[in-house]
PDB file of C-alpha atoms in Angstrom:
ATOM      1  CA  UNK A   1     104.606  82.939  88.446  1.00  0.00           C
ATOM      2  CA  UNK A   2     108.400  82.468  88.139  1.00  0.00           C
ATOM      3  CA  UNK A   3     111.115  83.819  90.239  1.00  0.00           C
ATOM      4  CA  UNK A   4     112.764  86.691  87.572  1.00  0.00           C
ATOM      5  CA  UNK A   5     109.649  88.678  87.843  1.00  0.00           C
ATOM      6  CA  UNK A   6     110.895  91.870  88.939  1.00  0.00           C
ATOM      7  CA  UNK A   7     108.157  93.636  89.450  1.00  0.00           C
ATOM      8  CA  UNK A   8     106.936  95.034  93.684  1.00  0.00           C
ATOM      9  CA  UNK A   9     104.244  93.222  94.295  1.00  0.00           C
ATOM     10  CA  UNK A  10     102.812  96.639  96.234  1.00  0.00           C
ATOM     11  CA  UNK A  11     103.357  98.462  93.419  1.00  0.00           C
ATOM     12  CA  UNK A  12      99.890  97.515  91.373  1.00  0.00           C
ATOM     13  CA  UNK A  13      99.242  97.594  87.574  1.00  0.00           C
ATOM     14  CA  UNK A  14      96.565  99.832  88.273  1.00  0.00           C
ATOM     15  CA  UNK A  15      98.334 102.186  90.995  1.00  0.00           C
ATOM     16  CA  UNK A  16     101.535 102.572  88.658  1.00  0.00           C
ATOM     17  CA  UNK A  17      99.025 103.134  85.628  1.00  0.00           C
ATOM     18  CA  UNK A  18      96.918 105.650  86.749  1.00  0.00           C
ATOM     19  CA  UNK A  19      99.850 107.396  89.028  1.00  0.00           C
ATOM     20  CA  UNK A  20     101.464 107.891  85.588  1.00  0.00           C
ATOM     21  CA  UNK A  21      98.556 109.010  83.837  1.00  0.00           C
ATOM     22  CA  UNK A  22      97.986 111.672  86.272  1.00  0.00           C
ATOM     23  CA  UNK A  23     101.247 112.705  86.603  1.00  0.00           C
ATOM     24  CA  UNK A  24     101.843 113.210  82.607  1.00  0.00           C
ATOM     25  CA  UNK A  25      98.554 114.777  82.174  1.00  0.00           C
ATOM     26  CA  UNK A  26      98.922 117.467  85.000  1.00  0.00           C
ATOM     27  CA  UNK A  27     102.433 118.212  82.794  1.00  0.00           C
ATOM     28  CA  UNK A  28     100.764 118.343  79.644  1.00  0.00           C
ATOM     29  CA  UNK A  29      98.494 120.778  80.970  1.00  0.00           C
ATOM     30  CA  UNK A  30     100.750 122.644  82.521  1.00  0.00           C
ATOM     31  CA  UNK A  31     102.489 123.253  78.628  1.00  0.00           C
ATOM     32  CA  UNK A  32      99.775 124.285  77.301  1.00  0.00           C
ATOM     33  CA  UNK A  33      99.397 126.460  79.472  1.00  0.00           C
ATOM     34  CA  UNK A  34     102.574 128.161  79.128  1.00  0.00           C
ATOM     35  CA  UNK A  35     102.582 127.186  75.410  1.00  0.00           C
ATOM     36  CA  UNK A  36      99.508 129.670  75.302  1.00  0.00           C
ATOM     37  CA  UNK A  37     101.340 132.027  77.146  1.00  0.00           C
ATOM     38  CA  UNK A  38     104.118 132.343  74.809  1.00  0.00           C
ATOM     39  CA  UNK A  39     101.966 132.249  71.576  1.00  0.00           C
ATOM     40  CA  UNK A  40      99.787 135.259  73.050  1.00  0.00           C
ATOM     41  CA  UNK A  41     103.463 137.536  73.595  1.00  0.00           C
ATOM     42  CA  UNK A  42     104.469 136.329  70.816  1.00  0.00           C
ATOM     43  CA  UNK A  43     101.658 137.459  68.442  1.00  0.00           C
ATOM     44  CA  UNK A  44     101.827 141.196  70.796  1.00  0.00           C
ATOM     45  CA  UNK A  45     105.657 141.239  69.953  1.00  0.00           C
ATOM     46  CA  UNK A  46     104.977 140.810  66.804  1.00  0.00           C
ATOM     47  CA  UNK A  47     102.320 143.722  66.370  1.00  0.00           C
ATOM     48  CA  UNK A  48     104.546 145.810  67.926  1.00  0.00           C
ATOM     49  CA  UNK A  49     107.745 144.956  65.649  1.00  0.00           C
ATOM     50  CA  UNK A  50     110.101 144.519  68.813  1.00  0.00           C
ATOM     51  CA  UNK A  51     113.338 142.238  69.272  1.00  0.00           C
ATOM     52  CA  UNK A  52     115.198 141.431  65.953  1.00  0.00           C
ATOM     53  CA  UNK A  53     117.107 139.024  68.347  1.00  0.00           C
ATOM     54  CA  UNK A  54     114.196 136.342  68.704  1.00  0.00           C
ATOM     55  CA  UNK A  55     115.820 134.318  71.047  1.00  0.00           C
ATOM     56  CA  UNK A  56     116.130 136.877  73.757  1.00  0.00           C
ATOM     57  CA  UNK A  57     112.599 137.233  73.208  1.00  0.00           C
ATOM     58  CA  UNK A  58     110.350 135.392  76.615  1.00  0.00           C
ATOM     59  CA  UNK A  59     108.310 134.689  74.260  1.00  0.00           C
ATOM     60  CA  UNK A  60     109.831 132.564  72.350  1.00  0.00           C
ATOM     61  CA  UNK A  61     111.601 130.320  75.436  1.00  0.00           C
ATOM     62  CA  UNK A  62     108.182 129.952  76.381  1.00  0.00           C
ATOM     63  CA  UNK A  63     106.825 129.080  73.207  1.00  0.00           C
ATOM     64  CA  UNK A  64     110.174 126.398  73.176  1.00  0.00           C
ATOM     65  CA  UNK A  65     109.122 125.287  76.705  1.00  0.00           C
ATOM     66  CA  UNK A  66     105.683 124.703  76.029  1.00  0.00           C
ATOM     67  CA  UNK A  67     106.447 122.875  73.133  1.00  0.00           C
ATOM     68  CA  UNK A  68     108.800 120.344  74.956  1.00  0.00           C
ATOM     69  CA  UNK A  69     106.261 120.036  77.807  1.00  0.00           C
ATOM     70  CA  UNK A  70     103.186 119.703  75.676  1.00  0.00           C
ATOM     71  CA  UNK A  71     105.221 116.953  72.980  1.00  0.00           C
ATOM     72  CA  UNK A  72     106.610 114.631  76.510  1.00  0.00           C
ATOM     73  CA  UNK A  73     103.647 114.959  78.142  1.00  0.00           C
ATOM     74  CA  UNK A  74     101.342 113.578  75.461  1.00  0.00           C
ATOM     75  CA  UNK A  75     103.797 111.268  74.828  1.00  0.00           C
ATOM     76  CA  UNK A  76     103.398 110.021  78.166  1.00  0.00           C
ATOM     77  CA  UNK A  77     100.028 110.287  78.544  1.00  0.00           C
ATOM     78  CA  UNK A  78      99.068 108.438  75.203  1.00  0.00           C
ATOM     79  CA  UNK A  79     102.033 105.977  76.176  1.00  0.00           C
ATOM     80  CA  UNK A  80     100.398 104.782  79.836  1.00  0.00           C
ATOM     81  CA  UNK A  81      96.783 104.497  78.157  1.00  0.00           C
ATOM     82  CA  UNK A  82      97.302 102.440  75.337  1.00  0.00           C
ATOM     83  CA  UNK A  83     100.287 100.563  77.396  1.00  0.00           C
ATOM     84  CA  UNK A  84     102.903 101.104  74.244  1.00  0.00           C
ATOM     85  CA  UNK A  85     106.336  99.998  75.204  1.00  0.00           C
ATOM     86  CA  UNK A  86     108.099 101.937  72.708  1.00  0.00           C
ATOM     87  CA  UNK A  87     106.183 105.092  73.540  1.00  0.00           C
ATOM     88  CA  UNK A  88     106.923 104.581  77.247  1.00  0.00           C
ATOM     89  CA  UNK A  89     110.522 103.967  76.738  1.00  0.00           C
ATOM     90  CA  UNK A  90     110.623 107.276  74.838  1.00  0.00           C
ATOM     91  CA  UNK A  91     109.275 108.859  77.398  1.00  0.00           C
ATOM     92  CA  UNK A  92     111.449 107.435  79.949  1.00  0.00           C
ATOM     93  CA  UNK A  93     114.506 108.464  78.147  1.00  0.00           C
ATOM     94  CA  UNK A  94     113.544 111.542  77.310  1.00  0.00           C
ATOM     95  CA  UNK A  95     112.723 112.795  80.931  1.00  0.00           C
ATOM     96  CA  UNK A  96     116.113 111.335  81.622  1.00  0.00           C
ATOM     97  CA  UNK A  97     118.142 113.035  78.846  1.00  0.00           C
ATOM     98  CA  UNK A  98     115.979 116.565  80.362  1.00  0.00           C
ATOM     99  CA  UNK A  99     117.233 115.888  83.754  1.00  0.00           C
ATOM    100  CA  UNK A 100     120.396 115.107  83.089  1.00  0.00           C
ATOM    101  CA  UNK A 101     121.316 117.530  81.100  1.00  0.00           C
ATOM    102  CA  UNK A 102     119.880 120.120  83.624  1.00  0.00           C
ATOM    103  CA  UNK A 103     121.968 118.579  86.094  1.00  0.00           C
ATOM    104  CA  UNK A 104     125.153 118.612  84.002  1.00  0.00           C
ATOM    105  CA  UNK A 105     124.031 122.225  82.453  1.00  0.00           C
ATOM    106  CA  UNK A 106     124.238 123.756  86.259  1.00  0.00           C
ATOM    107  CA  UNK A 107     127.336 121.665  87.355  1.00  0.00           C
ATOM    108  CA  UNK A 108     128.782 123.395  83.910  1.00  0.00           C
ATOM    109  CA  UNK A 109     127.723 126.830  85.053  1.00  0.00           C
ATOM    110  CA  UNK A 110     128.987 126.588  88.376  1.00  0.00           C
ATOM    111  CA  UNK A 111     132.408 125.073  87.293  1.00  0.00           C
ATOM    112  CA  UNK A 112     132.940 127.574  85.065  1.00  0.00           C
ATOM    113  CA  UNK A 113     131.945 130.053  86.507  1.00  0.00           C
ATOM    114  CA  UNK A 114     133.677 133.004  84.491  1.00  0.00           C
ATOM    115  CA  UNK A 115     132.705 131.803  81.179  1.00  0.00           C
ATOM    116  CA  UNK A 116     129.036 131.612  82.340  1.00  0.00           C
ATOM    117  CA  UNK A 117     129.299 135.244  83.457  1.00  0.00           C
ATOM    118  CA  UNK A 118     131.274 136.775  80.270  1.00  0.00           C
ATOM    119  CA  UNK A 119     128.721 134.429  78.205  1.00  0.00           C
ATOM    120  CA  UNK A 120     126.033 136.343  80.010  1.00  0.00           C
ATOM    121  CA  UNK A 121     127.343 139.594  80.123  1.00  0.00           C
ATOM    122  CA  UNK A 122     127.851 139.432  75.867  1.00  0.00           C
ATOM    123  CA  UNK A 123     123.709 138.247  75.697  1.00  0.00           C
ATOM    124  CA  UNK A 124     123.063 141.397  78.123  1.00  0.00           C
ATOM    125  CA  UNK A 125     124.997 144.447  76.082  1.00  0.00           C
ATOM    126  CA  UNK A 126     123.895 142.349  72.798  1.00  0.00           C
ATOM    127  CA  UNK A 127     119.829 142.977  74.010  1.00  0.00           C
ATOM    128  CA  UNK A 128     120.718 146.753  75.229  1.00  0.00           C
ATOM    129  CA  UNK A 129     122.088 147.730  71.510  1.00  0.00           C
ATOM    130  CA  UNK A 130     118.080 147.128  70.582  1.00  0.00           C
ATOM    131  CA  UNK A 131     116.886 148.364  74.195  1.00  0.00           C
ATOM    132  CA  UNK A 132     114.621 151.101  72.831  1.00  0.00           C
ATOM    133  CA  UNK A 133     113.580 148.671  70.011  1.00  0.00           C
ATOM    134  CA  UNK A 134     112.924 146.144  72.444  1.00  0.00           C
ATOM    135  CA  UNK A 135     109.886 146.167  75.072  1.00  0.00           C
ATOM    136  CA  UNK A 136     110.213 143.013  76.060  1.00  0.00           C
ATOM    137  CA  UNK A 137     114.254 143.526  76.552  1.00  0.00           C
ATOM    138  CA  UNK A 138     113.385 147.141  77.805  1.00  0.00           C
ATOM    139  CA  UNK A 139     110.629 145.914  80.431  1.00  0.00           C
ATOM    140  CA  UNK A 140     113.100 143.572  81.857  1.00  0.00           C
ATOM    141  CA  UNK A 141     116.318 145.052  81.873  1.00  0.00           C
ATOM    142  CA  UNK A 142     114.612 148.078  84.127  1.00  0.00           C
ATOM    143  CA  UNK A 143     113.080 145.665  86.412  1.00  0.00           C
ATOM    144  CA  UNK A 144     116.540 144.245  86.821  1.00  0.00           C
ATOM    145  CA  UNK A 145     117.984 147.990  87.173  1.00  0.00           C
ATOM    146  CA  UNK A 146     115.582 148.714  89.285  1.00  0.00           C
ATOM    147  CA  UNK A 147     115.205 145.917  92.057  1.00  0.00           C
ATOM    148  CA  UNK A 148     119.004 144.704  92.060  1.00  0.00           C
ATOM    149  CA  UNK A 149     120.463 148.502  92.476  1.00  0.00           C
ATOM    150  CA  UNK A 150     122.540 148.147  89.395  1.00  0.00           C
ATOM    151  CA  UNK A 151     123.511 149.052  85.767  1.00  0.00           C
ATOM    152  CA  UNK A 152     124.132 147.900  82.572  1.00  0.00           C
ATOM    153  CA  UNK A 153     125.686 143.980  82.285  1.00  0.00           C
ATOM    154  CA  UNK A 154     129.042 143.814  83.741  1.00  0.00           C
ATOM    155  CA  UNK A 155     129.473 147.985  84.234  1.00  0.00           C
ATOM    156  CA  UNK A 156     127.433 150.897  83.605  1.00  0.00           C
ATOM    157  CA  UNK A 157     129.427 151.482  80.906  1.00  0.00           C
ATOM    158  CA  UNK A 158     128.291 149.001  79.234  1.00  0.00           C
ATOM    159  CA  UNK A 159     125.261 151.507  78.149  1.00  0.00           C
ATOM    160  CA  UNK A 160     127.695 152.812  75.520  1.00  0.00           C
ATOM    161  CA  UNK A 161     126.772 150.008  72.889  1.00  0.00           C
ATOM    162  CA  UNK A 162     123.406 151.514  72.317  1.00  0.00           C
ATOM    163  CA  UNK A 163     123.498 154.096  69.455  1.00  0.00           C
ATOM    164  CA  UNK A 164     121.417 156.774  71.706  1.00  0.00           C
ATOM    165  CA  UNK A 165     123.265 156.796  74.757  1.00  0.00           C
ATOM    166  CA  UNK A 166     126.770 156.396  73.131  1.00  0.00           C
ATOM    167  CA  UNK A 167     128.805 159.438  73.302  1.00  0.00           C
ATOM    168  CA  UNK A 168     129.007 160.255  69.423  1.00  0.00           C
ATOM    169  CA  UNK A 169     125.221 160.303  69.281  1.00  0.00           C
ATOM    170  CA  UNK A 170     123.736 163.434  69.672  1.00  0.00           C
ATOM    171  CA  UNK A 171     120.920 164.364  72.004  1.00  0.00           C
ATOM    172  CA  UNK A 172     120.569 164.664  75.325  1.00  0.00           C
ATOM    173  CA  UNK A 173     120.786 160.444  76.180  1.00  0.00           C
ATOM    174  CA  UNK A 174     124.174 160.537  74.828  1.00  0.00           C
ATOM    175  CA  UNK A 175     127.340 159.395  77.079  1.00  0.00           C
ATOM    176  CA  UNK A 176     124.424 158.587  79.780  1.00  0.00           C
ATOM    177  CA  UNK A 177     122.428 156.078  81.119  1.00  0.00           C
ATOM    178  CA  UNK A 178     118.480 155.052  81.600  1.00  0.00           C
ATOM    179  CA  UNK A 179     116.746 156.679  84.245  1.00  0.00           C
ATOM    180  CA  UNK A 180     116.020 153.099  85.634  1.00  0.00           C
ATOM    181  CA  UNK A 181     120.277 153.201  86.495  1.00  0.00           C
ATOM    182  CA  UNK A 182     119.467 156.442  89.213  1.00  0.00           C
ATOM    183  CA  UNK A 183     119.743 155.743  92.735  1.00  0.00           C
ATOM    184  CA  UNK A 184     116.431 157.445  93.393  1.00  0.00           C
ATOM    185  CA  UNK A 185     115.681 158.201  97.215  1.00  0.00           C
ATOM    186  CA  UNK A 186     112.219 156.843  98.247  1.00  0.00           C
ATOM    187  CA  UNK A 187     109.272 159.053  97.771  1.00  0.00           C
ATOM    188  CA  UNK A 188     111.088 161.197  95.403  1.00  0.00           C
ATOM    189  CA  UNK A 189     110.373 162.508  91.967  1.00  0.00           C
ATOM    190  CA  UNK A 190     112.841 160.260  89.212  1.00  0.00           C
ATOM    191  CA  UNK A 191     114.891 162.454  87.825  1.00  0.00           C
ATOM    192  CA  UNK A 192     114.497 161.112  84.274  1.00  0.00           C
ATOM    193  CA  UNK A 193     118.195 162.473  83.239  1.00  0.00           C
ATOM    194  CA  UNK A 194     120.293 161.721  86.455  1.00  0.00           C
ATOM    195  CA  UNK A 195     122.339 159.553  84.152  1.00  0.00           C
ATOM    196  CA  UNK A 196     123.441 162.597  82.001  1.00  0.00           C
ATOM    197  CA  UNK A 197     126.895 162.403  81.070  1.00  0.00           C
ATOM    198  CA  UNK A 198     127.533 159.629  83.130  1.00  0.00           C
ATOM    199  CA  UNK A 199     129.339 157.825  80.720  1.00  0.00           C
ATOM    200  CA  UNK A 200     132.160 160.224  80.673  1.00  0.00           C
ATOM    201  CA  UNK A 201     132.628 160.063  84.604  1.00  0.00           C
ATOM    202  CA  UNK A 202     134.888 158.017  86.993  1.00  0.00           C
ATOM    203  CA  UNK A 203     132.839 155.390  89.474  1.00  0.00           C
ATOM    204  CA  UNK A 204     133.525 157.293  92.492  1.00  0.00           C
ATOM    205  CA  UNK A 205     132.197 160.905  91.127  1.00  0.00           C
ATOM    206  CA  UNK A 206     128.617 159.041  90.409  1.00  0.00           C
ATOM    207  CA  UNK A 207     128.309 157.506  93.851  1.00  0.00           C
ATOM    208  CA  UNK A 208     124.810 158.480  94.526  1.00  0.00           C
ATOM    209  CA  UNK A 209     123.707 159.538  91.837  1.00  0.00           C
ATOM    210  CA  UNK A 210     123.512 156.357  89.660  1.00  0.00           C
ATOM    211  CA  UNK A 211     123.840 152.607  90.238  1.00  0.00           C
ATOM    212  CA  UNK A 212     127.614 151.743  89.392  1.00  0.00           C
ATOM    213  CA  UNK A 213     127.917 148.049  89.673  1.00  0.00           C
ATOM    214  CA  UNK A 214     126.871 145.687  87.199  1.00  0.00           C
ATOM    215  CA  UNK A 215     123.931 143.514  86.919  1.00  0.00           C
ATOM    216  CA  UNK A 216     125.050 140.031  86.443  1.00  0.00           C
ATOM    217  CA  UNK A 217     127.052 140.448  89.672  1.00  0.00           C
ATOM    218  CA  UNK A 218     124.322 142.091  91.809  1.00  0.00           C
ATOM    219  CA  UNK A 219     121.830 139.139  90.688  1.00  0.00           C
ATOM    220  CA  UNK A 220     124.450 136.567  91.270  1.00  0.00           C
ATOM    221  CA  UNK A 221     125.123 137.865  95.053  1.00  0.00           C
ATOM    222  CA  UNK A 222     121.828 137.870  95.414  1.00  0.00           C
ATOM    223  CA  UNK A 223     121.356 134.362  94.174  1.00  0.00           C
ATOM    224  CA  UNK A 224     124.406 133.946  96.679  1.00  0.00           C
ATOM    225  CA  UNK A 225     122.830 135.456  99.642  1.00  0.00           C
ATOM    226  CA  UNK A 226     119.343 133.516  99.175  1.00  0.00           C
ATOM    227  CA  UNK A 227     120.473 130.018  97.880  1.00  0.00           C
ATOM    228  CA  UNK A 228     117.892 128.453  99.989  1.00  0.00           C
ATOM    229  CA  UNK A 229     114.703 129.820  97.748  1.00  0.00           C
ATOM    230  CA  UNK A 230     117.422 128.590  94.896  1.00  0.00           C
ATOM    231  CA  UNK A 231     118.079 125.356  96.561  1.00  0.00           C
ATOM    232  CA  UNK A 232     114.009 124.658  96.697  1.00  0.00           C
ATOM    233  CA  UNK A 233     113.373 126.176  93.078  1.00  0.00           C
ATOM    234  CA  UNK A 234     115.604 123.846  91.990  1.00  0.00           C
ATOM    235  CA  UNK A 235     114.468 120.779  93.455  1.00  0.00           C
ATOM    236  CA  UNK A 236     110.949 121.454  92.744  1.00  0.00           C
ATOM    237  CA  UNK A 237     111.999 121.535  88.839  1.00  0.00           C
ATOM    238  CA  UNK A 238     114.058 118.137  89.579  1.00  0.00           C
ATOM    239  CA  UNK A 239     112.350 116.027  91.962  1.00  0.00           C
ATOM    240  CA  UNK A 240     108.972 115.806  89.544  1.00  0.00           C
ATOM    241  CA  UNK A 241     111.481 115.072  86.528  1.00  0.00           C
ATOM    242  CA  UNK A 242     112.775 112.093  88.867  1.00  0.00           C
ATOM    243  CA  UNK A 243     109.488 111.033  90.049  1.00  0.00           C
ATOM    244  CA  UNK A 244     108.655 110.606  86.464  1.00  0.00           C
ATOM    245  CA  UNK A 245     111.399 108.305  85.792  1.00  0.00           C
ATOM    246  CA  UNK A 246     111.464 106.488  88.569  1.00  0.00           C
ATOM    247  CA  UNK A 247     107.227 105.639  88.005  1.00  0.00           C
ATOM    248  CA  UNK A 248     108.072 105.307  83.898  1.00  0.00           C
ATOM    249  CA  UNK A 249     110.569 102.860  84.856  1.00  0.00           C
ATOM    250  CA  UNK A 250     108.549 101.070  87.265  1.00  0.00           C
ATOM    251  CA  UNK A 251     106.171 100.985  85.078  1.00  0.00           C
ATOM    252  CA  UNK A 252     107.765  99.878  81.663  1.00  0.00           C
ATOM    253  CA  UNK A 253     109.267  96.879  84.218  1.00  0.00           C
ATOM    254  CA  UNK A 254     105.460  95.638  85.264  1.00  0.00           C
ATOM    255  CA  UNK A 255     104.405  95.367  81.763  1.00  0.00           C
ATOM    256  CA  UNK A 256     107.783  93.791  80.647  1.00  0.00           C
ATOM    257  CA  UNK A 257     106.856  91.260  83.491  1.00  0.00           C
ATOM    258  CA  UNK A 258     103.296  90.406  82.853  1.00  0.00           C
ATOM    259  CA  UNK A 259     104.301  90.334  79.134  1.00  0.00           C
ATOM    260  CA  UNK A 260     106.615  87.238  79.984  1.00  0.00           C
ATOM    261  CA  UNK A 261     104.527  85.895  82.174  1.00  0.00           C
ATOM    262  CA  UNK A 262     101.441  85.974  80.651  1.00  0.00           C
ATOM    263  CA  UNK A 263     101.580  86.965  77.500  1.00  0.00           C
ATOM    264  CA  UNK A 264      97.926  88.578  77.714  1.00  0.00           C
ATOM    265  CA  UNK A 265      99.481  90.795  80.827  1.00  0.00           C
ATOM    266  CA  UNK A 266      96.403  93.148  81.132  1.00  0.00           C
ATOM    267  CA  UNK A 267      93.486  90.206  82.990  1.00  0.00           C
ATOM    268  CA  UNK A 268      96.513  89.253  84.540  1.00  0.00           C
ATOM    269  CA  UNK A 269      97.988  92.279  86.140  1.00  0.00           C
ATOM    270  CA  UNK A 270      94.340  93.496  87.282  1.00  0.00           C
ATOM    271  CA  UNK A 271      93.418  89.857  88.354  1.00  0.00           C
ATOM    272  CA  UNK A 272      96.355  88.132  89.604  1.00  0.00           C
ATOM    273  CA  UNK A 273      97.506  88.629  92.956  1.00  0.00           C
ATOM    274  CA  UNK A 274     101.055  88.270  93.671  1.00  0.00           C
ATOM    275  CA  UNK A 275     103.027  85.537  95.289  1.00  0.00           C
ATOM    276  CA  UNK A 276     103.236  85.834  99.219  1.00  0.00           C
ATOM    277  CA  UNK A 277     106.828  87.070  99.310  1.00  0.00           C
ATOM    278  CA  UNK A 278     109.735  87.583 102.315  1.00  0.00           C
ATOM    279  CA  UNK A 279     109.633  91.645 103.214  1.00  0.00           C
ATOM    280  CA  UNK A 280     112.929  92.231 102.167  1.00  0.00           C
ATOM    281  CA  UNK A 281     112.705  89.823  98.790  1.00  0.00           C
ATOM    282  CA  UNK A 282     109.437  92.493  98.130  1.00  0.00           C
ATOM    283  CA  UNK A 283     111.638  95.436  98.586  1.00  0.00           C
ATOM    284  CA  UNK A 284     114.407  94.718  96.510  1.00  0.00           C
ATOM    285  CA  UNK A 285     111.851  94.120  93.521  1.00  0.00           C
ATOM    286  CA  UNK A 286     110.564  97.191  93.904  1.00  0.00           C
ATOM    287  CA  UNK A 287     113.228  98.595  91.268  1.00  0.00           C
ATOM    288  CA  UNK A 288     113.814  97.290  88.045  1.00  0.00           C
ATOM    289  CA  UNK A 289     116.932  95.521  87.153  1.00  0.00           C
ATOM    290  CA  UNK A 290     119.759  96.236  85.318  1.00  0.00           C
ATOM    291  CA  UNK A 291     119.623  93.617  82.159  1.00  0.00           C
TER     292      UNK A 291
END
């Protein structure tokens, strides 16, 4: 075997192969899963007529997740079997591009930080002109009302883009706000019109009786306030992605290997033992090199 084999001589054929298999099937499973998801509230959105905005629709970033899990995955999966270069190497860079982009996405957000709220805060009042239109919107928005203590995007007068509570409307909803905006007392009846009129009221006359701040600040101090669960949801969506690419890589590198050393690498790789090699030689072939 000659010296510019890069390959860890630890790090088995058969270990790398079947670590790889596993790990891209338990992804591909995974989106179908949530590819099944999104198809099923898709189809019930779709009975029910809702959202003429489909991409603030769950459904359909599920459906879009699921898609790009389920396509990778395979990819992967199909690629470690059959031991295609060109497959793996697509799969490799396309776990890369994902994490990188994440990573460059959230650096983005955090840098500019006004633009990702006023970007937000335009998606928010866009989904509350359809709110009554919109379950899935609807369903979500008072969930947000209700467990962050707020209303509307960036004010609660923000309600004033949809047509029924905006003041020229008539009816009782107009110039107010959802009942999901009241600051309700525990164990009390909702009053279902606390919001009445609110629209045409200063901040400090509603004070108790409605939630006044907005909701993209109340869920970004609370994403403040509890960065640890953020700090550990995000590095259990990155650390798998860089697991993957670290074993894809690996991987791609052993085969490369045998390839030029053997030529027939597969009897080889499960055969062949490797040379008896100094601890620290062993280590540093552990990762592939840079051509």
């Amino acid at each position: 075997m000659s010296d510019s084999v890069r390959y860890c001589a630890k790090c088995s054929y058969v270990f790398l192969k079947f670590t790889l298999v596993a790990y891209a099937t338990v992804f591909w499973l995974i989106g179908s899963f949530i590819l099944a998801i999104g198809i099923y509230a898709e189809v019930e959105r779709q009975r029910y007529k809702t959202l003429e905005g489909v991409f603030l629709a769950p459904a359909i970033i599920l459906i879009i997740l699921g898609v790009v899990m389920f396509i990778v995955s395979f990819i992967g999966v199909l690629a470690a079997l059959r031991d295609n270069l060109t497959l793996l190497k697509v799969f490799l860079y396309t776990l890369a591009i994902c994490l990188i982009l994440e990573l460059t996405g959230g650096i983005a957000a955090l840098l500019f930080r006004n633009r990702t709220m006023n970007l937000l805060n335009k998606n928010v009042r866009k989904g509350m002109v359809n709110y009554y239109d919109d379950l899935d919107f609807k369903n979500l928005m008072d969930f947000v009302q209700m467990q962050f203590k707020c209303c509307g995007g960036m004010e609660y007068s923000d309600w004033a883009v949809n047509m029924y509570h905006n003041c020229s409307s008539p009816g009782p909803l107009a110039c107010g706000v959802p009942y999901t905006c009241c600051d309700s007392k525990l164990n009390e009846v909702t009053n279902t019109l606390c919001g009445y009129k609110a629209l045409e009221k200063q901040r400090l006359e509603l004070i108790g009786t409605i939630y006044v701040r907005g909701c993209t600040d109340a869920v970004f101090l609370w994403l403040m306030d509890n960065y640890k669960i953020m700090a550990g949801l995000l590095l259990g969506i990155l650390l798998p992605q860089f697991f993957g690419v670290i074993v894809a890589w690996l991987y791609i590198t052993r085969v490369e290997d045998a390839i030029e050393e053997y030529g027939n690498y597969q009897d080889s790789l499960i055969n062949t033992e490797a040379k008896k090699q100094g601890k620290l030689v062993k280590c540093c072939k552990c990762m592939p090199l840079f051509d």
